[in-house]
Coordinates of C-alpha atoms and ligand atoms in Angstrom, one line a residue:
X1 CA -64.4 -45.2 29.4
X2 CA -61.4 -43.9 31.5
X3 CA -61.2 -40.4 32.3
X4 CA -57.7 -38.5 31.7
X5 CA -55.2 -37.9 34.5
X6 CA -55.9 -34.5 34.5
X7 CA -59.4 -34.6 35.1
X8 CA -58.7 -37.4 37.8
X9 CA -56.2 -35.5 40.0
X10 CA -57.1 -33.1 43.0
X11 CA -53.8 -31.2 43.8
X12 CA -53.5 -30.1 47.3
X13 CA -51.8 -26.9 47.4
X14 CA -50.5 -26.2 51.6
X15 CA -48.8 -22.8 51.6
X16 CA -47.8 -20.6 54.3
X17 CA -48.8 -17.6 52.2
X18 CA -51.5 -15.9 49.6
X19 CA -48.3 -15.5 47.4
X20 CA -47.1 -18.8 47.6
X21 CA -50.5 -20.5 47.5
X22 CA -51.6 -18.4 44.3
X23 CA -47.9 -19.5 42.9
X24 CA -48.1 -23.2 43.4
X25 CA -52.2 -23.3 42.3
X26 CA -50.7 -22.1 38.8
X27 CA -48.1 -24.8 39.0
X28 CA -51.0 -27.3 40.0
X29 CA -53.3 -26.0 37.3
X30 CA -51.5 -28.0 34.7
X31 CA -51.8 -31.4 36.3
X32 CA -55.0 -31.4 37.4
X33 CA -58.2 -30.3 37.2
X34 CA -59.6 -30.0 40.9
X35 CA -57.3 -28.0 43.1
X36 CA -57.6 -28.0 47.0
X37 CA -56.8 -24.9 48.0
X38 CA -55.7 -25.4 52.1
X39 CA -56.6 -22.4 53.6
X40 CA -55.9 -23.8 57.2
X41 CA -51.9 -24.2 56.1
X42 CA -51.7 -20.4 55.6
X43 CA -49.9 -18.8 58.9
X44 CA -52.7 -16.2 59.5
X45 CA -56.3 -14.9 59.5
X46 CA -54.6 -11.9 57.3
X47 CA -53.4 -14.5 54.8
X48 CA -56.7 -16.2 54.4
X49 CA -57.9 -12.6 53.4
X50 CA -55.4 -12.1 51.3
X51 CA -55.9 -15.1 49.2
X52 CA -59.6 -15.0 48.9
X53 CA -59.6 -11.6 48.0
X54 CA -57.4 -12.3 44.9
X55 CA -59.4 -15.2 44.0
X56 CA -62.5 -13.1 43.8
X57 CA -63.9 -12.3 40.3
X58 CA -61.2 -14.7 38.8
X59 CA -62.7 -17.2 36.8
X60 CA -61.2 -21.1 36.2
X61 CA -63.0 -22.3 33.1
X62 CA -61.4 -25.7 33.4
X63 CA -60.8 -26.0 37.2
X64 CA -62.6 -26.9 40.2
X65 CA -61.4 -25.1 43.4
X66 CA -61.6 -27.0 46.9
X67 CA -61.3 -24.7 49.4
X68 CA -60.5 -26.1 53.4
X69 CA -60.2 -24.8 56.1
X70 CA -60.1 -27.6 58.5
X71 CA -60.1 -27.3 62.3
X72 CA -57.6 -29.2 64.6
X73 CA -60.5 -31.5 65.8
X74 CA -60.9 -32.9 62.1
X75 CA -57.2 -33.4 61.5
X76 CA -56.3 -29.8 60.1
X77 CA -54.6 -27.5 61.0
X78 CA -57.1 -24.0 61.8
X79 CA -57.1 -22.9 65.5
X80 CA -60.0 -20.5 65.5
X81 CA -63.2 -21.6 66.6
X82 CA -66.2 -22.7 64.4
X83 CA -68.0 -19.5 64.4
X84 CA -64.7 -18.0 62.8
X85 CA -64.2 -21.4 60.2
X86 CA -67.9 -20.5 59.3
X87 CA -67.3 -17.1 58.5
X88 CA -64.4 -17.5 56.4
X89 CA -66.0 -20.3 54.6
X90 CA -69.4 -18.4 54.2
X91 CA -66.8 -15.9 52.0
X92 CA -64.4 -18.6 50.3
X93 CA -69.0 -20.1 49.6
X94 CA -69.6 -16.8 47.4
X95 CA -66.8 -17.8 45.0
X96 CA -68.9 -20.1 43.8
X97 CA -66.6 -23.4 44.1
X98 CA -66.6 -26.2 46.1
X99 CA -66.2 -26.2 50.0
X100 CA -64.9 -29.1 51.9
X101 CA -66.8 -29.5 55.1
X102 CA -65.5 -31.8 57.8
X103 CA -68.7 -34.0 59.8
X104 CA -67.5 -32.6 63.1
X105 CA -67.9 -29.4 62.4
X106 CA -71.9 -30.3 60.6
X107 CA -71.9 -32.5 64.1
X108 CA -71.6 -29.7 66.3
X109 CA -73.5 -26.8 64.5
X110 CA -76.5 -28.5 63.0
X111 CA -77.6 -29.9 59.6
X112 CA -78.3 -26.5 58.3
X113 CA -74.8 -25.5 57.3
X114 CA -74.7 -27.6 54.3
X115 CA -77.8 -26.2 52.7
X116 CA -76.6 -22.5 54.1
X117 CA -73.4 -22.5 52.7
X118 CA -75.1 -24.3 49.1
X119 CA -77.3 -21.1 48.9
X120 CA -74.4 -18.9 49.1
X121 CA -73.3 -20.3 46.2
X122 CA -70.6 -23.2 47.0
X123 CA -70.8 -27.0 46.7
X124 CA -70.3 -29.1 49.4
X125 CA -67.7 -32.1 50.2
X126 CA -68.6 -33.3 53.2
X127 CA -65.7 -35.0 54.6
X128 CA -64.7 -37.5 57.6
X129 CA -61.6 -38.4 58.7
X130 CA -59.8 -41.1 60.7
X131 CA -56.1 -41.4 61.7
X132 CA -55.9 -43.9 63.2
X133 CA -57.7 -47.1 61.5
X134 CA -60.4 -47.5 58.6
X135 CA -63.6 -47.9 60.8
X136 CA -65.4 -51.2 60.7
X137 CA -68.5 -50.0 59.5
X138 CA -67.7 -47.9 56.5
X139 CA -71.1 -48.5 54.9
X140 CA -73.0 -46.9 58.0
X141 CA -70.1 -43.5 58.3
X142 CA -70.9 -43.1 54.1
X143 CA -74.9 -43.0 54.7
X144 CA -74.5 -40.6 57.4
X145 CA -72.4 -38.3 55.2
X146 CA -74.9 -38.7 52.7
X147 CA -77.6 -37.9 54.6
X148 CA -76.3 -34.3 55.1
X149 CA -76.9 -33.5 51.6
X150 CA -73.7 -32.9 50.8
X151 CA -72.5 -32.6 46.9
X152 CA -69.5 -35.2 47.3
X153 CA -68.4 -37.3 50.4
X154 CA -65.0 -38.0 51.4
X155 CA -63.9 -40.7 53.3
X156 CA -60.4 -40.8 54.1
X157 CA -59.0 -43.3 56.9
X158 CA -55.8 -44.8 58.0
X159 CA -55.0 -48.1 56.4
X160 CA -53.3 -50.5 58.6
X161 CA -53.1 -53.1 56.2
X162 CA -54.1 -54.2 52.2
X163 CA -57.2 -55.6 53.8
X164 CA -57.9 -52.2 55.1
X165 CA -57.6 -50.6 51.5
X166 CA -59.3 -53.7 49.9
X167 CA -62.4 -52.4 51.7
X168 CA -62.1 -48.8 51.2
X169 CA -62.0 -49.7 47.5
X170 CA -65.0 -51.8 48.2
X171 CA -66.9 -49.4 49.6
X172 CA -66.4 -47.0 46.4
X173 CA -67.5 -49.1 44.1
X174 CA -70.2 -49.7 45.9
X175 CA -71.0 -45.6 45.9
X176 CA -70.2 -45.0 42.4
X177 CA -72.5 -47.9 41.8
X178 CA -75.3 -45.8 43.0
X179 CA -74.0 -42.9 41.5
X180 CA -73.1 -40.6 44.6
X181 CA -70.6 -39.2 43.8
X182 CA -67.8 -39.8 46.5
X183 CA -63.8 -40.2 46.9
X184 CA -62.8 -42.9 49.4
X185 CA -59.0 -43.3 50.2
X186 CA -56.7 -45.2 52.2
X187 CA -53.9 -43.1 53.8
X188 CA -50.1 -44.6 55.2
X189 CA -48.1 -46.7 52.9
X190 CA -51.1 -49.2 52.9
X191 CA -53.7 -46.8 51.2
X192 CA -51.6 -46.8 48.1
X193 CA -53.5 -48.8 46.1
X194 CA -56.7 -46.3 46.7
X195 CA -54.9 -43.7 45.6
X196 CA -54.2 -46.0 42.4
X197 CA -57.0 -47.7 42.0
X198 CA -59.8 -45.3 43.3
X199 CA -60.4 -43.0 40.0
X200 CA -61.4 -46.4 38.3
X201 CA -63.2 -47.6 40.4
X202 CA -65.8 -44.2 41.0
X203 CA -63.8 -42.1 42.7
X204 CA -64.5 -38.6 41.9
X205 CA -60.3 -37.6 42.0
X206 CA -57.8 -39.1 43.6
X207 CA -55.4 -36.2 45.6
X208 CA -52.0 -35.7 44.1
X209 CA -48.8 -33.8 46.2
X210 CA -47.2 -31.3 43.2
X211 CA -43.9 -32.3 43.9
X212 CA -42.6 -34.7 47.2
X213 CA -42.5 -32.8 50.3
X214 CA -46.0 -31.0 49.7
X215 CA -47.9 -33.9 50.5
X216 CA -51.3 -32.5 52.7
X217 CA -51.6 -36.6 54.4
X218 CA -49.3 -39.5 54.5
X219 CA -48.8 -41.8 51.7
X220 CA -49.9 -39.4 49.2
X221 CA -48.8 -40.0 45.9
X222 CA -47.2 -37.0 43.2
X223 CA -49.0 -36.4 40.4
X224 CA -45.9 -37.5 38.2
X225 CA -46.0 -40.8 40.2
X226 CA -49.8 -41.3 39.2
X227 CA -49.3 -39.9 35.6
X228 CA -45.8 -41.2 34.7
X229 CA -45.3 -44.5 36.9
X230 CA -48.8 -45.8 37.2
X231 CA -50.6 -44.1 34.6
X232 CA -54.1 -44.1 36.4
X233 CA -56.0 -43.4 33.1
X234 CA -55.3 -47.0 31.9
X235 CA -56.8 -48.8 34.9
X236 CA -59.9 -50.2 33.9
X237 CA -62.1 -53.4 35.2
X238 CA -59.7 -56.0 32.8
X239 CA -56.4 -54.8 34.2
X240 CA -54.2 -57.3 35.9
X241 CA -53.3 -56.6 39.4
X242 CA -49.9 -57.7 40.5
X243 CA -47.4 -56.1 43.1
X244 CA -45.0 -56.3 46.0
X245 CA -45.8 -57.5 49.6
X246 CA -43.4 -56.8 52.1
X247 CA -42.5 -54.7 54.7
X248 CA -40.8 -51.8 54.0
X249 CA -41.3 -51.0 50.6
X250 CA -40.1 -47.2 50.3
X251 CA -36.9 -48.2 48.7
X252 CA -37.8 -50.9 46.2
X253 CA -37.4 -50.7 42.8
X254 CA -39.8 -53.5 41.9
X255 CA -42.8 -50.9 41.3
X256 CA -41.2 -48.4 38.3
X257 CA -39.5 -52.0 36.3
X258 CA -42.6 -53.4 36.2
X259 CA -44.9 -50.5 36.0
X260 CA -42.2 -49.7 33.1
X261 CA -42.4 -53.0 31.4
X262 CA -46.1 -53.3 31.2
X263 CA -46.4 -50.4 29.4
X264 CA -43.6 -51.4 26.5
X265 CA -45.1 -54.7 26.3
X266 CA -48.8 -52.5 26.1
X267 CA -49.5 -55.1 28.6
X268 CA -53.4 -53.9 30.7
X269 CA -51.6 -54.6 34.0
X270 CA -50.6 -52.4 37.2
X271 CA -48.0 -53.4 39.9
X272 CA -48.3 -52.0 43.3
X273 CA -47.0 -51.9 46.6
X274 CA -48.8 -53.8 49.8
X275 CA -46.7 -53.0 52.4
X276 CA -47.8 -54.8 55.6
X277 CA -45.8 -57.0 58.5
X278 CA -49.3 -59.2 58.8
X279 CA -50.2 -62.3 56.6
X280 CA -53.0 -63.5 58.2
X281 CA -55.6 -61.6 56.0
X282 CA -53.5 -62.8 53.0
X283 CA -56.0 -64.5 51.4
X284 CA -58.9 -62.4 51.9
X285 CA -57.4 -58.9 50.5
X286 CA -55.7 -60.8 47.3
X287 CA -58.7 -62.5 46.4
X288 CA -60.9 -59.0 47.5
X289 CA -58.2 -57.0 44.9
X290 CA -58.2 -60.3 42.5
X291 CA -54.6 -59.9 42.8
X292 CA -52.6 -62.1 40.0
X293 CA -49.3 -62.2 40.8
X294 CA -46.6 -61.1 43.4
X295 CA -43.4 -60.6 43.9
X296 CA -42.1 -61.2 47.8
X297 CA -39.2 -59.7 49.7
X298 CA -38.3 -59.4 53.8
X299 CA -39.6 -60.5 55.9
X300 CA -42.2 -62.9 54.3
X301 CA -40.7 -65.0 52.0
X302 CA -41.0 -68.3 54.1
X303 CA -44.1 -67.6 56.5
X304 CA -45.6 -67.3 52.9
X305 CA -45.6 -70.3 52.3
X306 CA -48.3 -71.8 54.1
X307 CA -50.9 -70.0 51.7
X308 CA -49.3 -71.9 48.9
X309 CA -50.6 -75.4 46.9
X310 CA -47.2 -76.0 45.2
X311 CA -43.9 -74.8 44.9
X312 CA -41.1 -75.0 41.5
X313 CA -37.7 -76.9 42.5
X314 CA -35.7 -73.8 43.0
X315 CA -38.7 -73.5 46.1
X316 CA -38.5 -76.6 47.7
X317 CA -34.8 -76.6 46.9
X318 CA -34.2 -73.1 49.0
X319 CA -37.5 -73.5 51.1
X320 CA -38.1 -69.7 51.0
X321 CA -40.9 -68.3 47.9
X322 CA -40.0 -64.7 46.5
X323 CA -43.0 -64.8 43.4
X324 CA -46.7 -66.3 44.2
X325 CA -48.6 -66.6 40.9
X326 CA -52.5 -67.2 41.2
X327 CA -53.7 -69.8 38.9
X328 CA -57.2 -71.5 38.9
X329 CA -58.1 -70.4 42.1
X330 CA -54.6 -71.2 44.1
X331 CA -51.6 -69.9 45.1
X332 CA -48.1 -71.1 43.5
X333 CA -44.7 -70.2 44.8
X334 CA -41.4 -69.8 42.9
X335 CA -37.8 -69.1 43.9
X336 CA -36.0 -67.1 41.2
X337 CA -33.3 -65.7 44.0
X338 CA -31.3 -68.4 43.2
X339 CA -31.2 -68.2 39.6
X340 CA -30.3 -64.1 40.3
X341 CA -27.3 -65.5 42.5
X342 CA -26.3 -68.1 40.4
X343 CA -25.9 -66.3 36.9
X344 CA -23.9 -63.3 38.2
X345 CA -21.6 -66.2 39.6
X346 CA -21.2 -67.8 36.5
X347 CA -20.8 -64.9 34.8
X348 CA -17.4 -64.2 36.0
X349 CA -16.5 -68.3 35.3
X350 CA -16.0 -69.0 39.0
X351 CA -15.3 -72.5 40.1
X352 CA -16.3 -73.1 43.7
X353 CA -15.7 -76.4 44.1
X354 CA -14.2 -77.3 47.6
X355 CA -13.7 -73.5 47.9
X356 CA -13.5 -71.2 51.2
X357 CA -16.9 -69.0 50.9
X358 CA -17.8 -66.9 53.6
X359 CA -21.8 -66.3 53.6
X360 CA -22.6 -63.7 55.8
X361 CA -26.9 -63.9 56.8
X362 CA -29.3 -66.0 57.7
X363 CA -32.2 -64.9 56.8
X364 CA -34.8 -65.3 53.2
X365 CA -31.9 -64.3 50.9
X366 CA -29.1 -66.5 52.7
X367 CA -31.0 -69.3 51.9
X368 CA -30.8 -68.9 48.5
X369 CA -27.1 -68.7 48.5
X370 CA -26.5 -71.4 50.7
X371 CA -29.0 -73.4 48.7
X372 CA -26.8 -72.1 45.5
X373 CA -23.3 -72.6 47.5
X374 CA -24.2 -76.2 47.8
X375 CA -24.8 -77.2 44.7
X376 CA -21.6 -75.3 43.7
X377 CA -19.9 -77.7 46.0
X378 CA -18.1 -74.6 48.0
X379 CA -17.0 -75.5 51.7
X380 CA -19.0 -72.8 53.4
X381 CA -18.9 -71.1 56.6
X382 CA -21.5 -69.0 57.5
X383 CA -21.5 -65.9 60.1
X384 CA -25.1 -64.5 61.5
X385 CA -25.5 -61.4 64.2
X386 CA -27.8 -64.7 65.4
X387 CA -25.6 -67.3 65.7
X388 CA -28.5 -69.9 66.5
X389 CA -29.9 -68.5 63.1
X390 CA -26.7 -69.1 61.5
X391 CA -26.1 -72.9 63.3
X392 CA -29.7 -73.8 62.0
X393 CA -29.2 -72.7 58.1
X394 CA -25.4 -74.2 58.3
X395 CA -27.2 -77.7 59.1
X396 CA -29.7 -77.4 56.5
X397 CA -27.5 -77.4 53.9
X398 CA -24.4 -79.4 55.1
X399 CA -22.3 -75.9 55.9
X400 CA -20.5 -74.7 58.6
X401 CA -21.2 -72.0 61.0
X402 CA -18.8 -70.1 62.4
X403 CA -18.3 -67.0 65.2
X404 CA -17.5 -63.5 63.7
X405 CA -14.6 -63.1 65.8
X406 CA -13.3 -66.6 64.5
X407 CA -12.8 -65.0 61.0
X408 CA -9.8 -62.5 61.9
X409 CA -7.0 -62.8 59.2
X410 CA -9.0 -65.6 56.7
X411 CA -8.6 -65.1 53.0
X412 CA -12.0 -66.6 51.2
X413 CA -12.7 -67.6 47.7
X414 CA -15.5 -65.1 48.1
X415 CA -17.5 -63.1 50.5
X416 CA -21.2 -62.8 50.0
X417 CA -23.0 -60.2 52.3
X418 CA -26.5 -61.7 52.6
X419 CA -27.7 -59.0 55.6
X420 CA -29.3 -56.5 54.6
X421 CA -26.8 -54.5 56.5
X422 CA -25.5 -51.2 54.4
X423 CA -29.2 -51.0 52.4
X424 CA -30.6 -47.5 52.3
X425 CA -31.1 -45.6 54.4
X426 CA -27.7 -46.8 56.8
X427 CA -26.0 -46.7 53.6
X428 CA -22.5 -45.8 55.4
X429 CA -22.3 -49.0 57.5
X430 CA -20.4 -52.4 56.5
X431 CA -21.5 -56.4 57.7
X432 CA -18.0 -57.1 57.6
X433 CA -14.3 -55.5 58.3
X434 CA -12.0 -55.9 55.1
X435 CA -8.6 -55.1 56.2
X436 CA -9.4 -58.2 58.5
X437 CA -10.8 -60.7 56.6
X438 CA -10.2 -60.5 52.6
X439 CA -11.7 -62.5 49.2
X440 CA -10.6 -62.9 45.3
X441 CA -14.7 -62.0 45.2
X442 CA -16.5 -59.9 47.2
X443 CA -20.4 -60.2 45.8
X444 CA -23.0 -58.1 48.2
X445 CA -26.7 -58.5 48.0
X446 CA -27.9 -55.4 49.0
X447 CA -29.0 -53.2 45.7
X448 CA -29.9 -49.9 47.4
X449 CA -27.2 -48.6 46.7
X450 CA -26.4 -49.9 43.4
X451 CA -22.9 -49.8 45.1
X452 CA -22.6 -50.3 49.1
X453 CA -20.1 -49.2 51.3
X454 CA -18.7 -52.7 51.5
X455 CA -18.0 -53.0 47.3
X456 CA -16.4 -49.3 47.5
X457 CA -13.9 -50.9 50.2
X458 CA -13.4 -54.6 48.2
X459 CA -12.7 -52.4 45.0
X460 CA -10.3 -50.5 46.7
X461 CA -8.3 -53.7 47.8
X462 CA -8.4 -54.6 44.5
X463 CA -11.1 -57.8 45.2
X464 CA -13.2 -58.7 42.1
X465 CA -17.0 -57.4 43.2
X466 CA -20.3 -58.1 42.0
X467 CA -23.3 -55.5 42.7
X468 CA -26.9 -56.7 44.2
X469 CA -28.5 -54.7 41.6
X470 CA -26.7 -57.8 39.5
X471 CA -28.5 -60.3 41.0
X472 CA -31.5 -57.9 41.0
X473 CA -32.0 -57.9 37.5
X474 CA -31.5 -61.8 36.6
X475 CA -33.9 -62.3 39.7
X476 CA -36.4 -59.8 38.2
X477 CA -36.2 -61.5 34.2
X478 CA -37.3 -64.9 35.6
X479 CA -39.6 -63.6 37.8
X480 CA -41.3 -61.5 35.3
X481 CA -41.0 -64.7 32.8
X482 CA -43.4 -66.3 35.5
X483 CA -46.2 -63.6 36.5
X484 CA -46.7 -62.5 33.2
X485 CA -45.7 -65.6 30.1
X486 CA -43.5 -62.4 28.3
X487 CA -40.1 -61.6 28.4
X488 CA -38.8 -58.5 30.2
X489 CA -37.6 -56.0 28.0
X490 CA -33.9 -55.7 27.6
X491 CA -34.3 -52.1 27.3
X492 CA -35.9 -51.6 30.4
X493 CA -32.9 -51.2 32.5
X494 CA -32.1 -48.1 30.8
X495 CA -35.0 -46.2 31.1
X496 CA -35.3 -47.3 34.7
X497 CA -31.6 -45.9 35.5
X498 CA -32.7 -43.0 33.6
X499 CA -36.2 -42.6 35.5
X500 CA -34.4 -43.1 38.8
X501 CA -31.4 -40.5 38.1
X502 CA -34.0 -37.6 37.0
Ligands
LIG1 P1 -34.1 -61.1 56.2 O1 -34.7 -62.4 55.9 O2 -34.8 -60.1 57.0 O3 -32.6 -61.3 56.8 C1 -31.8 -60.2 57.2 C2 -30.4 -60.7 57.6 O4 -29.6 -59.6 57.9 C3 -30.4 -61.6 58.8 O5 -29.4 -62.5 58.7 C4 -30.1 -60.6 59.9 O6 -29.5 -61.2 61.0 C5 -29.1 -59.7 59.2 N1 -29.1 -58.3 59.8 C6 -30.1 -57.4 59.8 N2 -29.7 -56.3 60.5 C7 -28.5 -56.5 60.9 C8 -27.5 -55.8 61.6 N3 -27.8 -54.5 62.0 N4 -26.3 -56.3 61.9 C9 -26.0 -57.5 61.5 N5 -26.9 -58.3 60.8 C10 -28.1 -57.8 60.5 O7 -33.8 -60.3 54.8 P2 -33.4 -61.0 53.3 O8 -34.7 -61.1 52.5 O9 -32.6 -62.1 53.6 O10 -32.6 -59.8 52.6 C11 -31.3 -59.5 53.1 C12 -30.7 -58.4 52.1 O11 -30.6 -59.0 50.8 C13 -31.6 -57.2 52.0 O12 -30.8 -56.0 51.9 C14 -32.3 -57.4 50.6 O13 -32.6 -56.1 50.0 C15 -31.2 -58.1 49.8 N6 -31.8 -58.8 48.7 C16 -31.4 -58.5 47.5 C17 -31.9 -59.2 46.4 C18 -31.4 -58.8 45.0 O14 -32.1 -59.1 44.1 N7 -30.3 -58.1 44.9 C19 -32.8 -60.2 46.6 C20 -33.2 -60.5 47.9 C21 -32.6 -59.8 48.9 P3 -30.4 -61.8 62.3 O15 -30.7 -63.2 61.9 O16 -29.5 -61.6 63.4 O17 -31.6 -60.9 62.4

């Protein structure tokens, strides 16, 4: 049975003071159960003091306190030596909580301090640390923290890749499995998913920043995130795994829609991110995560397609995937970009037949649009920062390509910004200069901001515009049509303007 949120979730609280510390522990209290107090983020030895000393002879019926006071060497942030981390932990040990105990510092005094500080009174996470990479022997680094006799081991490392977190996960089941009890977690952007995933799969807690900005190691997730977006007490051994590969990720929406939709449609599925610039271990961490479905964005969408056994029309048509669908044991690609251009388009009745169309981008979204513009019958000309780039894609599909300095003074049927120039965060640049070159249409791509730079501008000339988040939505219906047999919720959109504005 899944446990609740709250008894899943290990806040970190890092404050520069006994004041603060004791303020945000009451603000963590409600969310979860273990809280971390971070003694080595409080700016002195007097603040340490302070803290413990208010802690004593309170009692926390329905918490567990962590109390860490980790030395540089481990990744932390205390700059006495270890006689003086002993001492003060030998104190926070009479409180009776829990203590988390780095390997170095076990390393370099001697086995005895785990069963020394257990006697005071305290129980021991014994904890190792990597920043760099997840080591390549994880099953050898979790029987050496278990041999200290430690409570709880803790194995956190730097995930370079989903492959990287596919193994961490691994590695906790396999713990659980033998009922030590453990926490094993992927940090960066690619540990995500053990943050996610880890409770269900053994993990002891999963650590949880209070609010953005009092994260204690990167990629940490908030506990609203793990509560409200991915609702971590629903993940059992049926749910269906499906999510975003790409590189970066910190700006899509992808993850709330369809984290949002799932749970309307009471549908015992997650969506996550796997944020990574490699494929070549494609196929080994979506089969290790038994991943089902997946949406694709930059800058993967064609070298994707080599992992695939077939492809829809739209596919072929644009030669570029953005949704992979696992059926009996294979890969399958779809294209549903072009659909999201297409319906905007027709939308606002345009006829492009033998019309001026100025496509600016060459990349996995361009082809959709020139794929689109073709069919449309527009006469094209196509502008790339890479002209090469621009030259190939005009060939492909019978357009033209055409210099950026060529285009002074040209009125087009419509404009459509295919670079992902003005996305988030260089939200105040523009691919193109509009009191040089104008449109009746001006339609940009780029959904981060819901409005760019470049539609503020063509609005202000009076041009007709049409907003990425447009095509976003008519991409994201057909897509989720595909990875999951059910229609998106009309509905959705709301809540998801209303998630993102709070
Ligand atoms: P991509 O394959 O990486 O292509 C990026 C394109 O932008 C290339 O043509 C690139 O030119 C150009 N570019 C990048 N930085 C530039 C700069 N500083 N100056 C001039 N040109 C620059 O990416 P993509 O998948 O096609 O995505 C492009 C945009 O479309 C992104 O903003 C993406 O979010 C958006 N998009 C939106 C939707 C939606 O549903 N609304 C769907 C898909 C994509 P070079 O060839 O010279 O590198």
């Amino acid at each position: 049975m899944s446990r609740s949120v709250f008894d899943s979730l290990c806040v970190p609280v890092v404050e520069p003071s006994a004041r603060r510390a004791l303020a945000a522990m009451e603000r963590a209290k409600k969310h979860a159960r273990w809280i971390e107090l971070r003694l080595d983020y409080l700016h002195s030895p007097r603040e340490i003091d302070k803290l413990l000393s208010c802690l004593k002879g309170l009692h926390h019926p329905r918490h567990s306190l962590i109390f860490t006071l980790r030395r540089r060497n481990a990744g932390g942030r205390f700059r006495g030596t270890i006689a003086a981390q002993l001492l003060w932990l030998g104190r926070a040990a009479s409180l009776g909580q829990w203590l988390d105990l780095e390997i170095e510092t076990i390393r370099m005094q001697g086995a005895y301090i785990v069963p020394y500080l257990q006697r005071i009174g305290a129980r021991i996470i014994v904890s190792s640390h990597d920043f760099k990479k997840t080591p390549i022997h994880l099953d050898h680094l979790a029987k050496q923290l278990l041999k200290t006799g430690g409570d709880l081991i803790k194995i956190a490392a730097q995930a370079n890749s989903p492959l990287d977190a596919a193994r961490l996960l691994s590695i906790q089941r396999e713990l659980a499995r033998k009922g030590h009890r453990s926490v094993v977690l992927g940090m960066g952007a690619c540990g995500a998913p053990t943050r996610i995933l880890g409770p269900s799969d053994g993990a002891e807690f999963t650590y949880a920043a209070l609010n953005r900005g009092k994260e204690s190691a990167s990629g940490q997730l908030t506990a609203s995130e793990l509560e409200k977006i991915f609702r971590i007490d629903r993940i059992n051994s049926r749910t269906r795994i499906y999510g975003l590969l790409g590189c970066p990720l910190s700006h899509s929406l992808s993850p709330t829609l369809y984290n949002a939709a799932f749970r309307r449609l009471h549908l015992n599925a997650i969506y996550l991110a796997f944020e990574t610039m490699d494929l070549d271990d494609f196929p080994l961490w979506t089969q290790q995560l038994k991943v089902k479905g997946l949406s694709v964005t930059l800058p993967h969408k064609a070298e994707v397609v080599r992992f695939l056994s077939g492809q829809d029309q739209a596919a072929r048509r644009v030669g570029v995937v953005n949704t992979l669908r696992w059926r009996q044991g294979r890969w399958f690609g779809y294209n549903t970009d072009a659909h999201g251009i297409e319906k905007p388009l027709d939308e606002l009745g345009l006829d492009l037949k033998d019309k001026e169309v100025l496509l600016l981008g060459a990349g996995g979204a361009a082809q959709g649009v020139a794929a689109v513009l073709r069919q449309k019958k527009a006469k094209v000309l196509i502008s790339n920062r890479t002209f090469a780039a621009a030259q190939r894609l005009a060939r492909r599909f019978g357009h033209r390509a055409v210099r950026a300095e060529k285009l002074r003074n040209s009125h087009f049927a419509l404009i459509v910004n295919a670079t992902s120039v003005g996305m988030w965060p260089r939200v105040n640049k523009v691919p193109i200069d509009l009191t040089e070159v104008s449109a009746d249409v001006v339609f940009d791509l780029v959904y981060n901001p819901p409005e760019t730079r470049l539609l503020r501008q063509a609005r202000r000339r009076k041009m007709a515009t049409i907003s990425g988040m447009k095509m976003f939505v008519s991409q994201a219906e057909a897509q989720f049509k595909i990875l999951t047999g059910r229609r998106l919720p009309t509905a959705i959109w709301k809540e998801i303007a209303e998630t993102n504005s709070s």
